[in-house]
Every structure is written in C-alpha cells, then in structure tokens.
mmCIF file of C-alpha atoms and ligand atoms in Angstrom:
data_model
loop_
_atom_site.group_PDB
_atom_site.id
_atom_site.type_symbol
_atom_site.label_atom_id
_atom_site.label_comp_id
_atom_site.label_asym_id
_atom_site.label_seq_id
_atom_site.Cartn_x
_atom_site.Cartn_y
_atom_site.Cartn_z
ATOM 1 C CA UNK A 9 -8.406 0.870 -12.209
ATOM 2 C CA UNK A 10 -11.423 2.926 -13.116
ATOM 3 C CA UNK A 11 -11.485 7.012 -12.319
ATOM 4 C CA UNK A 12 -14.839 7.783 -14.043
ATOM 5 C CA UNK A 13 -14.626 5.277 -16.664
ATOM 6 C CA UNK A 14 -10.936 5.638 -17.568
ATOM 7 C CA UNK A 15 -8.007 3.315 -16.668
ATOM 8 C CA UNK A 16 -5.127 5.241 -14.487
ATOM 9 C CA UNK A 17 -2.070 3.594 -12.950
ATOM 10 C CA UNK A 18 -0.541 5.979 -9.865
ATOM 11 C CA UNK A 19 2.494 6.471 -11.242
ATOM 12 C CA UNK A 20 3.874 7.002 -14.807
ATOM 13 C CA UNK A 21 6.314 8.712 -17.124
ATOM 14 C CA UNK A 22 4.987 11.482 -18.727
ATOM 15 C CA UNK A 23 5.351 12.362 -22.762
ATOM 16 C CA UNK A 24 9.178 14.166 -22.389
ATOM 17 C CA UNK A 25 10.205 10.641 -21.678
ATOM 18 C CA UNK A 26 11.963 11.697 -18.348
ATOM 19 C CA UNK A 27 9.564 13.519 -15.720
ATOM 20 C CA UNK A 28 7.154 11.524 -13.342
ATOM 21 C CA UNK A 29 3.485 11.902 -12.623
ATOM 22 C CA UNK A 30 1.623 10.825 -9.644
ATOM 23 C CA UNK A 31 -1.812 11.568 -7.945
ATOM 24 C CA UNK A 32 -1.800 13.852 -5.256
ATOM 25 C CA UNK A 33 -2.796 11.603 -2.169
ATOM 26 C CA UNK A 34 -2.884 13.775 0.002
ATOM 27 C CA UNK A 35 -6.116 15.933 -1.430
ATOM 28 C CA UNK A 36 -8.195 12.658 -2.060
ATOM 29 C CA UNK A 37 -11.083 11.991 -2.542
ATOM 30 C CA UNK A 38 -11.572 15.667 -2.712
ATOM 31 C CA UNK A 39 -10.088 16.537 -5.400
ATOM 32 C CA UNK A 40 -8.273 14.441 -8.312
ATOM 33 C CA UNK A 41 -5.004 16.109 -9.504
ATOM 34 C CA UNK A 42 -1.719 14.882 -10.598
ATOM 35 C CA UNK A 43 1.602 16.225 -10.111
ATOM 36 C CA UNK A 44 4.632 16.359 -11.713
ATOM 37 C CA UNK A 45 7.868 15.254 -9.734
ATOM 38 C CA UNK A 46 11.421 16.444 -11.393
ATOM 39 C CA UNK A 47 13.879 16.184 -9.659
ATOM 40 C CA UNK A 48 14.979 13.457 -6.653
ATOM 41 C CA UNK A 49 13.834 15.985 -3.723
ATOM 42 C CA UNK A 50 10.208 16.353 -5.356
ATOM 43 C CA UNK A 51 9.988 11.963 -5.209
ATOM 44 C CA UNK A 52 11.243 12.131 -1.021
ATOM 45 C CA UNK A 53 8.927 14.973 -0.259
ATOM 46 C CA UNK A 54 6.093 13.178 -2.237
ATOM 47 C CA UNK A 55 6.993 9.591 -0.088
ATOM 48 C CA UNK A 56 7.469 11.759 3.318
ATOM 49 C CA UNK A 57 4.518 13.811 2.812
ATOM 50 C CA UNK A 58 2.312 10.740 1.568
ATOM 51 C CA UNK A 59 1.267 12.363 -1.763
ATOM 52 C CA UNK A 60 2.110 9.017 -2.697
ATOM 53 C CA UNK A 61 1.688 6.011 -0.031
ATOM 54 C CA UNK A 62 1.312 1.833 0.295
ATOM 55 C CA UNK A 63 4.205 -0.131 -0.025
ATOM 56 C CA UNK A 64 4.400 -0.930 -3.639
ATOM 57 C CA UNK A 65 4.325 2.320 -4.387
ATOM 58 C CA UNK A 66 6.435 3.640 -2.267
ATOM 59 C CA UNK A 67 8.837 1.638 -3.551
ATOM 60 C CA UNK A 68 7.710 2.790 -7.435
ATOM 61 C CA UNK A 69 8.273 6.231 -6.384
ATOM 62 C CA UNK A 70 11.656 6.013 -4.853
ATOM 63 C CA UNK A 71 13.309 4.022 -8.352
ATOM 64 C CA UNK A 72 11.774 6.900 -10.008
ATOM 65 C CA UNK A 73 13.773 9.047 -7.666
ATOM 66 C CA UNK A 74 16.590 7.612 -8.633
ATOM 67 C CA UNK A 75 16.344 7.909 -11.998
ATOM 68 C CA UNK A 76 14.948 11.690 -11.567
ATOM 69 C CA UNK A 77 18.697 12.010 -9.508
ATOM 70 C CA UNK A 78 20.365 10.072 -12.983
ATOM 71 C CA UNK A 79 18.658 12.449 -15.222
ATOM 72 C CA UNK A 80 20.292 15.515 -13.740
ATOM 73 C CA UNK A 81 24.031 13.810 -13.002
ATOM 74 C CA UNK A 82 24.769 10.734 -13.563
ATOM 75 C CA UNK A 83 27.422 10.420 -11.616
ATOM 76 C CA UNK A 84 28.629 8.217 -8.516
ATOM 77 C CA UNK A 85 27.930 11.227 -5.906
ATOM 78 C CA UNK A 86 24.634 11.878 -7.436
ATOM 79 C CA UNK A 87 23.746 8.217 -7.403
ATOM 80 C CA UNK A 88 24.713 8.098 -3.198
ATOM 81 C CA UNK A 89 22.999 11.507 -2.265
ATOM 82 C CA UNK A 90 19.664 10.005 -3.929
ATOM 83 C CA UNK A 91 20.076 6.488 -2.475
ATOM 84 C CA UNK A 92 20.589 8.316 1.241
ATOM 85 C CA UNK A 93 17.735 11.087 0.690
ATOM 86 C CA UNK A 94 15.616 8.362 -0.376
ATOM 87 C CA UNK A 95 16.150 6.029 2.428
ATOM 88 C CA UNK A 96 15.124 8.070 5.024
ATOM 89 C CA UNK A 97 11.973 9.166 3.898
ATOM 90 C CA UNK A 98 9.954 6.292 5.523
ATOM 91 C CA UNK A 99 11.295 3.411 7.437
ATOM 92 C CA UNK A 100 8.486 1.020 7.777
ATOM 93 C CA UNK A 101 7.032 -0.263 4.330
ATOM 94 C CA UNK A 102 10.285 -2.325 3.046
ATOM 95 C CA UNK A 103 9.647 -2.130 -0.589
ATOM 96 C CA UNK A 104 11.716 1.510 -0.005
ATOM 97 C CA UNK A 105 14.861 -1.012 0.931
ATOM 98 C CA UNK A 106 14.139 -3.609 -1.498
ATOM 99 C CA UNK A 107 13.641 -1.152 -4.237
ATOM 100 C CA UNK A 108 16.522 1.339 -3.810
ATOM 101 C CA UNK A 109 18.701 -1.757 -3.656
ATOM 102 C CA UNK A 110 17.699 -2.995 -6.973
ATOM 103 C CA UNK A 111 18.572 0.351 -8.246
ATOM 104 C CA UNK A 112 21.898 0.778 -6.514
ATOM 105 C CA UNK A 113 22.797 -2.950 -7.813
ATOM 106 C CA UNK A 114 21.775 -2.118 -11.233
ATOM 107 C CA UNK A 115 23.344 1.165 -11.259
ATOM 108 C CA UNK A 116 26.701 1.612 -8.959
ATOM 109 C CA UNK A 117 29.520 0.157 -11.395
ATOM 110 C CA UNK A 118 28.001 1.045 -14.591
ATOM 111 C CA UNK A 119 29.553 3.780 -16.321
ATOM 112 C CA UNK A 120 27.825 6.868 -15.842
ATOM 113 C CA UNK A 121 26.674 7.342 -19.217
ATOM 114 C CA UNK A 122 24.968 4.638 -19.040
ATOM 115 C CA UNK A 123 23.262 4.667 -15.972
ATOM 116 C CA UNK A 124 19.879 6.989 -16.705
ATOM 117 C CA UNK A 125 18.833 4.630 -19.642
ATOM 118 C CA UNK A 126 19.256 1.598 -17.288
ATOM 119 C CA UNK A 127 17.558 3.543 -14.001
ATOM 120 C CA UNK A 128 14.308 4.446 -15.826
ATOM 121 C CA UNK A 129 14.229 0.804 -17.726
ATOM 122 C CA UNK A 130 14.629 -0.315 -14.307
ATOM 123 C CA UNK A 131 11.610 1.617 -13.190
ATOM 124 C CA UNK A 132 9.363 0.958 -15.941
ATOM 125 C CA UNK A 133 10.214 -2.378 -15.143
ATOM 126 C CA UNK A 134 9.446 -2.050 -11.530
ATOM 127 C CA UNK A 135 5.659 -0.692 -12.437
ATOM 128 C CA UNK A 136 4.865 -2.954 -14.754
ATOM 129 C CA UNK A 137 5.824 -6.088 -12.476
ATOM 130 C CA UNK A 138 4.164 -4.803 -9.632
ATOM 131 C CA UNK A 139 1.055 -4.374 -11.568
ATOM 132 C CA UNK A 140 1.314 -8.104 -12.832
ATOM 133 C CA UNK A 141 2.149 -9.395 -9.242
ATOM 134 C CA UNK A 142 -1.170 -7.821 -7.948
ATOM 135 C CA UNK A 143 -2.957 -9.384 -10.737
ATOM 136 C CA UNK A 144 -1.603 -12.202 -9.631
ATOM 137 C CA UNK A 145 -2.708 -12.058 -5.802
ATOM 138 C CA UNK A 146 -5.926 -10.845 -7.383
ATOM 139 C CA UNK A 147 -6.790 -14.465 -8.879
ATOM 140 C CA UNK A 148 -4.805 -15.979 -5.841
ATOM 141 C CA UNK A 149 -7.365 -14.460 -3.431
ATOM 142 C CA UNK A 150 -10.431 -14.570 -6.068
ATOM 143 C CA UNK A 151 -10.500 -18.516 -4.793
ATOM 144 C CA UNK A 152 -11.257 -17.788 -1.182
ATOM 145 C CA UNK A 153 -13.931 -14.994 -2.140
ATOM 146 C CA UNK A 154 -15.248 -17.908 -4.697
ATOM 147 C CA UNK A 155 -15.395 -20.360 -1.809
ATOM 148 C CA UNK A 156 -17.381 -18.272 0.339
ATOM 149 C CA UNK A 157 -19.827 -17.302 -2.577
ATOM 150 C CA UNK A 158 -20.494 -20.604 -3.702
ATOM 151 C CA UNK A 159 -22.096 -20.928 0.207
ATOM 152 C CA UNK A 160 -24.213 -17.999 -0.202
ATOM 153 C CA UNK A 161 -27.752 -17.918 -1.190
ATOM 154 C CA UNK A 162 -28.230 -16.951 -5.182
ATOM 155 C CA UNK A 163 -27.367 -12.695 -4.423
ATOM 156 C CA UNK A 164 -26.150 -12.685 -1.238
ATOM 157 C CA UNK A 165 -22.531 -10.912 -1.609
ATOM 158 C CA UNK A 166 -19.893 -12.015 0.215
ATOM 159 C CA UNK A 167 -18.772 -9.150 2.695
ATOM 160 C CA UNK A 168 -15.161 -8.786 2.779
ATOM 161 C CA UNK A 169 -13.273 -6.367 5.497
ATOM 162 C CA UNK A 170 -10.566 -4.075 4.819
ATOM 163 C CA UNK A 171 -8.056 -2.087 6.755
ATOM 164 C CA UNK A 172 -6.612 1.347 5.534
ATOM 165 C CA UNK A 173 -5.897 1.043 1.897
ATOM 166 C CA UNK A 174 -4.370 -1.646 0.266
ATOM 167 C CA UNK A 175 -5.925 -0.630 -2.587
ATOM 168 C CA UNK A 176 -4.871 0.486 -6.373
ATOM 169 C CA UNK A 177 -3.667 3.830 -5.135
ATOM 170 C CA UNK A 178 -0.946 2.088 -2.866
ATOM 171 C CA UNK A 179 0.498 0.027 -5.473
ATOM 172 C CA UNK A 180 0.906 0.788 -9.204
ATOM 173 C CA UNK A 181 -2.839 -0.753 -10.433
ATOM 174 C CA UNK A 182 -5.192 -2.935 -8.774
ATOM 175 C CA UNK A 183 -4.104 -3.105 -5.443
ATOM 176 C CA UNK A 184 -3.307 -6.455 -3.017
ATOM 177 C CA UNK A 185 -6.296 -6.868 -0.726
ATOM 178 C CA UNK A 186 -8.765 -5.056 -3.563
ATOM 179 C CA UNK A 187 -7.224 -7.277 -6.202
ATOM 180 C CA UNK A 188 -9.087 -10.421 -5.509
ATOM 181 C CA UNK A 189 -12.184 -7.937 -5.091
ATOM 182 C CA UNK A 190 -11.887 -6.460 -8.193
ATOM 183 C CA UNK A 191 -11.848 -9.633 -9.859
ATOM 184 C CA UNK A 192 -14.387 -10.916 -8.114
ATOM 185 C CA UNK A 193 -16.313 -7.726 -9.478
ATOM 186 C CA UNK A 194 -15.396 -8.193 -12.550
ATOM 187 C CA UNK A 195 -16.653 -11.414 -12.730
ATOM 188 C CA UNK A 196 -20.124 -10.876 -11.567
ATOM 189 C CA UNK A 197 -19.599 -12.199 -8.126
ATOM 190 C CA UNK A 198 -21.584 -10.577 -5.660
ATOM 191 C CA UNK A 199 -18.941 -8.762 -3.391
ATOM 192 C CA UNK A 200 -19.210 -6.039 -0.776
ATOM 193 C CA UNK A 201 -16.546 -4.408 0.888
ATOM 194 C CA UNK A 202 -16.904 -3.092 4.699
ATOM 195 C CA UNK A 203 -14.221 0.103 4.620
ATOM 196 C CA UNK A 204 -12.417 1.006 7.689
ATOM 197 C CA UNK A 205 -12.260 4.574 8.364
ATOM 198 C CA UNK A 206 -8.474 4.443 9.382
ATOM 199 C CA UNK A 207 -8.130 6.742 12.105
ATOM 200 C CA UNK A 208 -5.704 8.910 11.979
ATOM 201 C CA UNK A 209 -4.941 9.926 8.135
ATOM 202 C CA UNK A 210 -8.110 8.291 7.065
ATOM 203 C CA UNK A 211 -7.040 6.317 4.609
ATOM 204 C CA UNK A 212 -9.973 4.017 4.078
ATOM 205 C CA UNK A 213 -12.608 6.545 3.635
ATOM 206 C CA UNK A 214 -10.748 8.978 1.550
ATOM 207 C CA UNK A 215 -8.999 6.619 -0.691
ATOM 208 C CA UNK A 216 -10.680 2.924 -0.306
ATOM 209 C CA UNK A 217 -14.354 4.508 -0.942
ATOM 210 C CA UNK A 218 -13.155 6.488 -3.044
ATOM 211 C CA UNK A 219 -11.391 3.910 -5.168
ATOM 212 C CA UNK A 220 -13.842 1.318 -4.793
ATOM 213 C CA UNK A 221 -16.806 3.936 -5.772
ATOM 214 C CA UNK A 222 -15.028 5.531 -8.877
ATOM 215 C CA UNK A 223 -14.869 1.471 -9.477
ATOM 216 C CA UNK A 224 -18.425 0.854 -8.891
ATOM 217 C CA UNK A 225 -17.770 -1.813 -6.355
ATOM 218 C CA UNK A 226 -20.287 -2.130 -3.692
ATOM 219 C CA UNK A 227 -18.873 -1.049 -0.389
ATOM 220 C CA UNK A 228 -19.897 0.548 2.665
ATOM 221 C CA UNK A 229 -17.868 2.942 5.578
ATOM 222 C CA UNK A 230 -17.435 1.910 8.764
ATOM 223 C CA UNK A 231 -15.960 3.566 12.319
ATOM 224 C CA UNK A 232 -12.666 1.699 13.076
ATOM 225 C CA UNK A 233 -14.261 0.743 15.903
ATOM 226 C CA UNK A 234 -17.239 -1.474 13.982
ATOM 227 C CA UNK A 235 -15.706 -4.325 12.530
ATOM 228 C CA UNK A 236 -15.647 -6.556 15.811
ATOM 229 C CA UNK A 237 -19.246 -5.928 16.267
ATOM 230 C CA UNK A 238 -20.188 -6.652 12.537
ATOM 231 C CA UNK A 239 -18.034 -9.497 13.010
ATOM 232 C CA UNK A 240 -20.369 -10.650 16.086
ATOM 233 C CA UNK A 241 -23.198 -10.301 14.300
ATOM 234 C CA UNK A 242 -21.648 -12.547 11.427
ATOM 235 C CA UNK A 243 -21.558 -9.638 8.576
ATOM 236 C CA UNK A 244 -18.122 -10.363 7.820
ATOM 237 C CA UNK A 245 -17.257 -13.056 5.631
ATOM 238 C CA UNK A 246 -13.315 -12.625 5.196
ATOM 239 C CA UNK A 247 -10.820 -10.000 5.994
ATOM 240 C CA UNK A 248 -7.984 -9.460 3.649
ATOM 241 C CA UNK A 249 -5.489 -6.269 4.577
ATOM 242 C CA UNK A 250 -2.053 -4.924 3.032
ATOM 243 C CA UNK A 251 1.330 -5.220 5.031
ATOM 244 C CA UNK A 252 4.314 -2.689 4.760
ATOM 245 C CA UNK A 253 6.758 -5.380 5.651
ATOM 246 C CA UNK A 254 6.116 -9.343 6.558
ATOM 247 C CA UNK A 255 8.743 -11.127 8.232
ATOM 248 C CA UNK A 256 10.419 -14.423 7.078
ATOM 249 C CA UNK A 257 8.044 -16.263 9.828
ATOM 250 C CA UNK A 258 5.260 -14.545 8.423
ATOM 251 C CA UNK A 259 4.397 -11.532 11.327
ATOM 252 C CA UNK A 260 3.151 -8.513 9.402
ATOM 253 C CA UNK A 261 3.151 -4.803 9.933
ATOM 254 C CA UNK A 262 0.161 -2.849 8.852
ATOM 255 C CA UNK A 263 -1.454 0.156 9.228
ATOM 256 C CA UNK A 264 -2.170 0.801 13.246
ATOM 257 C CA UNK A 265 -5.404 -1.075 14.009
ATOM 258 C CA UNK A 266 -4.752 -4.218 11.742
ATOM 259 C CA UNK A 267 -3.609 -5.990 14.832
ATOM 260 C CA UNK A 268 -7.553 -5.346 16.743
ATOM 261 C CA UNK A 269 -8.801 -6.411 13.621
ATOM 262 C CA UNK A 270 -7.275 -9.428 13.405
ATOM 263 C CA UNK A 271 -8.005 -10.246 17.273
ATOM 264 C CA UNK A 272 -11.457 -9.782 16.894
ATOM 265 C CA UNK A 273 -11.675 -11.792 13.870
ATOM 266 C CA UNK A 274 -10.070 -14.681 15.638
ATOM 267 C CA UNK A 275 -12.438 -14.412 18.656
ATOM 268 C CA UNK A 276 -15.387 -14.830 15.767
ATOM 269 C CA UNK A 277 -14.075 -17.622 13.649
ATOM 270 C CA UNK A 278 -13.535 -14.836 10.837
ATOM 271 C CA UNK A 279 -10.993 -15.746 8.541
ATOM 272 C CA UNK A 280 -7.946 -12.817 8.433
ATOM 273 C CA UNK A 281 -5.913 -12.682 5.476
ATOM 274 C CA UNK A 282 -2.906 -10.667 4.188
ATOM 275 C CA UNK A 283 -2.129 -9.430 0.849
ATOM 276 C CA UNK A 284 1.215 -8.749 -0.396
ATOM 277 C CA UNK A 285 3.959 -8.793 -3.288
ATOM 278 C CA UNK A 286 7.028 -10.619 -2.488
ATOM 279 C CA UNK A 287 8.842 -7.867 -2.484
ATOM 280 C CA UNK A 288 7.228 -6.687 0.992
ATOM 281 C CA UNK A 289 9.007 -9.570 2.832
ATOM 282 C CA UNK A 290 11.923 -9.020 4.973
ATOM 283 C CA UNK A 291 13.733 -12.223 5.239
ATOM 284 C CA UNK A 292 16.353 -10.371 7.208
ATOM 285 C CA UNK A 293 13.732 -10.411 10.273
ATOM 286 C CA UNK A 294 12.534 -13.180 11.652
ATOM 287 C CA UNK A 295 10.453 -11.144 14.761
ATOM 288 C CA UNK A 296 7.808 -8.792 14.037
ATOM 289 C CA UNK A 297 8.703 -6.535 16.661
ATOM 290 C CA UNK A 298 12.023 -6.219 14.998
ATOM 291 C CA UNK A 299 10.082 -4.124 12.205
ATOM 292 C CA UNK A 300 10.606 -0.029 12.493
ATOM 293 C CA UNK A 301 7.366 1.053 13.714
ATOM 294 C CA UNK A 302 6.746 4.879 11.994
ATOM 295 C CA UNK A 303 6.077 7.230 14.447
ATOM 296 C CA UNK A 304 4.293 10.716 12.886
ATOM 297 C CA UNK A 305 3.635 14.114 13.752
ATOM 298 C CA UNK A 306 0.879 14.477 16.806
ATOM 299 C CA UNK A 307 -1.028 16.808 14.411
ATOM 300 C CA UNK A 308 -2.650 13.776 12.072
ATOM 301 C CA UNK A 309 -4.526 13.221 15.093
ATOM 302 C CA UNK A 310 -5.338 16.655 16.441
ATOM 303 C CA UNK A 311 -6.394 18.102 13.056
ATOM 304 C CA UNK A 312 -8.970 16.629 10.236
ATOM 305 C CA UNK A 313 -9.656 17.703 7.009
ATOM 306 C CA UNK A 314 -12.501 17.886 5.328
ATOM 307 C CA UNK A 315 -14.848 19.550 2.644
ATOM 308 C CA UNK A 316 -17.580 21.981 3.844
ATOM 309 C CA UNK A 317 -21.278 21.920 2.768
ATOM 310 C CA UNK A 318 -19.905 25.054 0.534
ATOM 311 C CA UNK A 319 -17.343 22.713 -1.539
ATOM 312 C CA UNK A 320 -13.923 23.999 0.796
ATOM 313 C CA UNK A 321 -11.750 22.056 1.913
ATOM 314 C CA UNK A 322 -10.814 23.063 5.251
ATOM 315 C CA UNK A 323 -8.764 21.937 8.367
ATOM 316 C CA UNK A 324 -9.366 21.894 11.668
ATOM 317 C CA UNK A 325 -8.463 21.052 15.022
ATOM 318 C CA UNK A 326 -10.674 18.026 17.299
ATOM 319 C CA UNK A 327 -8.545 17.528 20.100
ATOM 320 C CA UNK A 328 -8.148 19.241 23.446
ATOM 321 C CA UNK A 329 -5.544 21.765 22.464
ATOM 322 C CA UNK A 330 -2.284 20.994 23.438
ATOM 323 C CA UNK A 331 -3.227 17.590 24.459
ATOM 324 C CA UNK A 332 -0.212 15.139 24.655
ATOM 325 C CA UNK A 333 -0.365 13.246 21.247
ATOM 326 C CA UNK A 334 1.144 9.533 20.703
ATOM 327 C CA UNK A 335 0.856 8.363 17.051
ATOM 328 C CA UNK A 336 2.240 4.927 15.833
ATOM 329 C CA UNK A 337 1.410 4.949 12.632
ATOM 330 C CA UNK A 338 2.023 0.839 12.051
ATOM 331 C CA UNK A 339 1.002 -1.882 14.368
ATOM 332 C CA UNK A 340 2.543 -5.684 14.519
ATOM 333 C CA UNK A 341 -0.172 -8.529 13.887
ATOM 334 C CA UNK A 342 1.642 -11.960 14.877
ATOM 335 C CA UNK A 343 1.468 -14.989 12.708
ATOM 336 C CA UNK A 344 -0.444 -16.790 14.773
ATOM 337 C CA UNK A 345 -3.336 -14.364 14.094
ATOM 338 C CA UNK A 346 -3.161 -14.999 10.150
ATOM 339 C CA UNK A 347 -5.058 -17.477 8.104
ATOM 340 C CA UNK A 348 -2.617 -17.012 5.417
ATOM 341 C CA UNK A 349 -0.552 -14.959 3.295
ATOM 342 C CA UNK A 350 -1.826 -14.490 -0.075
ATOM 343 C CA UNK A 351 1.473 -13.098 -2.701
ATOM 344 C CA UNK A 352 1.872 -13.706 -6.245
ATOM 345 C CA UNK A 353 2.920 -17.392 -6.021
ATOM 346 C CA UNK A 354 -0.503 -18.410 -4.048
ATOM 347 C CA UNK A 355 -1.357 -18.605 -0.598
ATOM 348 C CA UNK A 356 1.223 -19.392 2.068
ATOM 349 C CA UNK A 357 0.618 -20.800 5.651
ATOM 350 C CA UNK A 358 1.989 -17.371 7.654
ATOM 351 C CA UNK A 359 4.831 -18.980 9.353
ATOM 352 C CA UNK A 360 8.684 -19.573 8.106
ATOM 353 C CA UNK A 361 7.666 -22.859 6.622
ATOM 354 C CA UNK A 362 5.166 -21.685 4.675
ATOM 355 C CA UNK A 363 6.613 -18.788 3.114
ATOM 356 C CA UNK A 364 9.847 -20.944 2.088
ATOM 357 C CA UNK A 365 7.689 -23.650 0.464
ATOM 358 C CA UNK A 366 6.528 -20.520 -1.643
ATOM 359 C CA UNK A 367 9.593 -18.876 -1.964
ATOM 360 C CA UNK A 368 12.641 -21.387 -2.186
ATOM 361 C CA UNK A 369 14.982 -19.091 -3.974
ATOM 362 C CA UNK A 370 14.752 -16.322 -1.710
ATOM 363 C CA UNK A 371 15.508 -18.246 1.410
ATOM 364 C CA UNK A 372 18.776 -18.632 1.730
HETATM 365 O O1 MRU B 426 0.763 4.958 5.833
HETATM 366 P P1 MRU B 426 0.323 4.317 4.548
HETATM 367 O O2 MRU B 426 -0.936 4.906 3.982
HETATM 368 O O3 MRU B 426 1.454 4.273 3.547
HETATM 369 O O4 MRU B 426 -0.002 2.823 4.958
HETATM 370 C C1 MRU B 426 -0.399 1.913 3.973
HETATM 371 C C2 MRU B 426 -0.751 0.578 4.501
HETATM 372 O O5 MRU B 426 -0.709 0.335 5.691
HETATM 373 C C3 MRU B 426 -1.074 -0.478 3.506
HETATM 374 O O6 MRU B 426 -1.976 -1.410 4.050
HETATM 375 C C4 MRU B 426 0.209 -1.212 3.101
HETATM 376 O O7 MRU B 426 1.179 -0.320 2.661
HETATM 377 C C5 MRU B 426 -0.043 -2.227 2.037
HETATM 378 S S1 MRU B 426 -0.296 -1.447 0.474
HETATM 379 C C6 MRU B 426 -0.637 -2.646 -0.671
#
C-alpha cells in the first residue's frame, strides 16, 4: 500500500540478495524507518519485540529467519537452533507454526548446499502468496461492503469497524480486514473506517490510522470502549477483524477486545466478520480455548508512548505505580458470535462444516 504516494510491502530482500528489511513497528506512526535484520537472532528479536507483528507477517519474518540462519551455516544444527529460537518467540498467531514447518519440510533432508537457495525461494514465495491471498479476501469481502452500499443513499459511506490492525503492516501488502476496504476505495465506493484504539500497544491508532491515512482512506479513531455505543446508535455498518489463529470449527483468537466487539455487535444486529489467510487455521484444534493465549509484560499497560507538542517521542508511566498488572494480549471470540469467515477461497459459515466445504484438502 501507499506511504506518501509510494507502494511498500513490510518485508523484503534488500539489493545484496541475502539481508532482510522490515519497518520498524514499534516507532509507528511516529516515525517511518526500516531496518535491516542479518542474522536469525535479529528476525526473533524483531517477532518478540513486535518491530514486526500480525500473523502473516509473523510468519514472513520467521522463513526469513530461517534463511538468515542458512545464509550463515547451512548445516543440520544451524537449521534446528533457528527452527527452536524461532518457535518460541510468540505462541499465539499460528502462521509462526505453519510457516517454520514449511521451511523445516522444505529444508531438513536436502543437502546442505543446497538448502539457502531453496530457504529464501521459499520465502520469496511465502511473500508473494500472502500478498495474493489478501488480494483475494480483499474482493471476497468487497461483496459484503458492495451489498451494504448499494442500500445507502447516493454518498453515504458505508462505516466499517475494525479491531487492532489487520491491516497491510501485519501481513506482507494489503492487509485481511483492510483488503476489502481498500478495494472498496479503490473503486470509488464510499467507505469509512471506525479505528479502535487497541488498548494496550495501541495498535489501531498508531498503525490502522496511520495506514489508512498515508492511504487516503476515510477513517476516524475511536476509544475501545465506543464501538457498542456507535453500534446503538446504528453508525456501524459491518465489522470485519484479523485472527492470529481460527480453529477447525471456526472460534478465532484476536487481539484482546475482539471478543466485546463481537458481543456488542450481536446484541445490535451488526454483522461481525473475520478476515484471514488459510494459513491462520489450526485444524489441529477444534476448541478455541485450546489456543495459547499470549500473556505480555505488565509495562504495555503501565507505560504509553507518545510524541510531545515539541516533536519527542517520550514514555511515560499512567498507572498507579506498582499497581498489580494482568495483560492477555489475545482474547477467544466463539463461532457462534461470527457471521462468517472471509479467506482466500470466499466466505465460510464459521463452524467445522463450513470451513471444510472451503477447504476439502486440508481436512483430513
Ligand atoms: O499483537 P499483534 O499486533 O501481533 O496482534 C495482531 C492482531 O491481533 C491481528 O488482528 C491479527 O494478527 C491478524 S493480522 C492480519
């Protein structure tokens, strides 16, 4: 998407053919910088410390690890240590599993020689899949923003509600729950976005404004605690969020505060969609509250960031000091609560039936 007029992906090789760029997360919408990860460590920091975040990039970043790991030995130790270091570095968003396990089958009984050539064609790969999958929920979820418009008077946008970011920057381009957006955008369709903030990292209004403005999409911040009101008082057309992992029955995991979101659109007739690539489905799991639930450090709540009227960016502390500090950073919304799933393949009832009318070969 757009960053003052030019295309940018989040993730891509840069001109020495082996060394990875990303953009720095973590100092959004702040400041726009890149950095340069080179070596396996650099691509677990960047996951654990959220430089880079969202599920499909997540996953992006950790086949890049491994091919960062295949670039400096090739051989089968190297190959384990990265798979393990990588792993670990966040256990809810499953595209982490799903994509070091394409790497380790791609990679484990290949000779080493071999294996760097095949890890970063693997990643490339990866990228450029998971760019054409989101395109693909994109027009997949452009029909239920079409539906609503073609009820609206000649102007009248349709006001779709988001959760955290499920944006561009947590995939490789466009985004899940933005993608239909975008296209809507794109194709003159009057479309306004209501942003959750995203208490505690603040995902939606550093990185969902900011991604939506640089993108000239109409949108508008709101408290976390705003969307059942707005929903009340029939401002909210549709929501569509992300998921880090959706069970085979069709429960998803999302940032903490999906699941009150998704109440309060059921109490108000509001339809509640989710977004996601295949590759964010656990058919393992059948029961949403079988899904690792990331718990972070207490400081994400005690402690903001933010720029001061003087242009620094500064930190500070909002909580009683030394209050006790609980912070789940995913919460569980049940199938029951979801209108439907929208992936790459088109929109699936949320429930084990649905998902394995869409997915057939994956079943089994
Ligand atoms: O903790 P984060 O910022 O990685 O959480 C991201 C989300 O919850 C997204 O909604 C999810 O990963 C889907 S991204 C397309």
């Amino acid at each position: 998407m757009n960053v003052d007029g030019k295309p940018h992906r989040t993730i891509w090789l840069n001109d020495d053919g082996w060394s990875v760029e990303i953009i720095d997360q973590t100092i959004l919408p702040h400041r726009f910088e890149t950095v340069t990860l080179r070596t396996v460590e650099d691509a677990a920091r960047a996951i654990e410390d959220m430089l880079v975040r969202g599920a499909p990039l997540i996953g992006a970043t950790a086949a890049y690890g491994v091919c960062l790991a295949m670039h400096e030995d090739a051989g089968d130790g190297s190959l384990q240590r990265a798979l393990d270091r990588l792993i670990k570095t966040r256990p809810t968003a499953v595209n982490l599993r799903w994509a070091l396990d394409e790497m380790r089958t791609l990679l484990h009984n290949r000779a080493p020689e071999d294996r760097e050539a095949l890890a970063y064609a693997r990643a490339a790969e990866i990228c450029d899949d998971d760019v054409e999958i989101s395109k693909a929920i994109g027009s997949h979820g452009l029909a239920l923003i079409e539906a609503v418009a073609a009820d609206k008077a000649d102007g009248d946008p349709v006001n779709v509600l988001t959760h955290c970011n499920a944006g561009w920057l947590a995939t490789v381009d466009w985004g899940t729950a933005t993608a239909p957006v975008y296209l809507a955008h794109e194709k003159g369709i009057p479309v306004h976005v209501w942003v959750d903030e995203t208490r505690p990292r603040n995902q939606g209004a550093a990185l969902t404004a900011w991604e939506l403005g640089k993108h000239g999409v109409p949108h508008t911040l709101i408290a976390d605690n705003a969307g059942g009101h707005l929903m009340q008082r029939g401002l909210v057309d549709l929501c569509i969020v992300g998921t880090d992992r959706t069970t085979a029955s069709g429960d998803v995991a999302n940032k903490i505060g999906t699941y009150l979101k998704a109440l309060a659109a059921r109490d108000n007739d509001v339809p509640f969609y989710v977004a996601l690539p295949s590759t964010t489905i656990d058919w393992t799991l059948t029961d949403g509250f079988d899904i690792p639930i990331e718990q972070r450090s207490g400081e994400e709540l005690s402690h903001l960031t933010g720029r001061t009227e003087a242009g620094e960016v500064v930190r500070v502390e909002v909580s009683a000091p030394g209050a006790p500090i609980r912070n789940d950073a995913f919460d569980v919304t049940p199938a029951r609560l979801v209108s439907g799933l929208i992936t790459e393949r088109g929109i699936a009832e949320a429930s084990r039936q649905g998902l394995a009318a869409l997915f057939p070969d994956r079943t089994s």
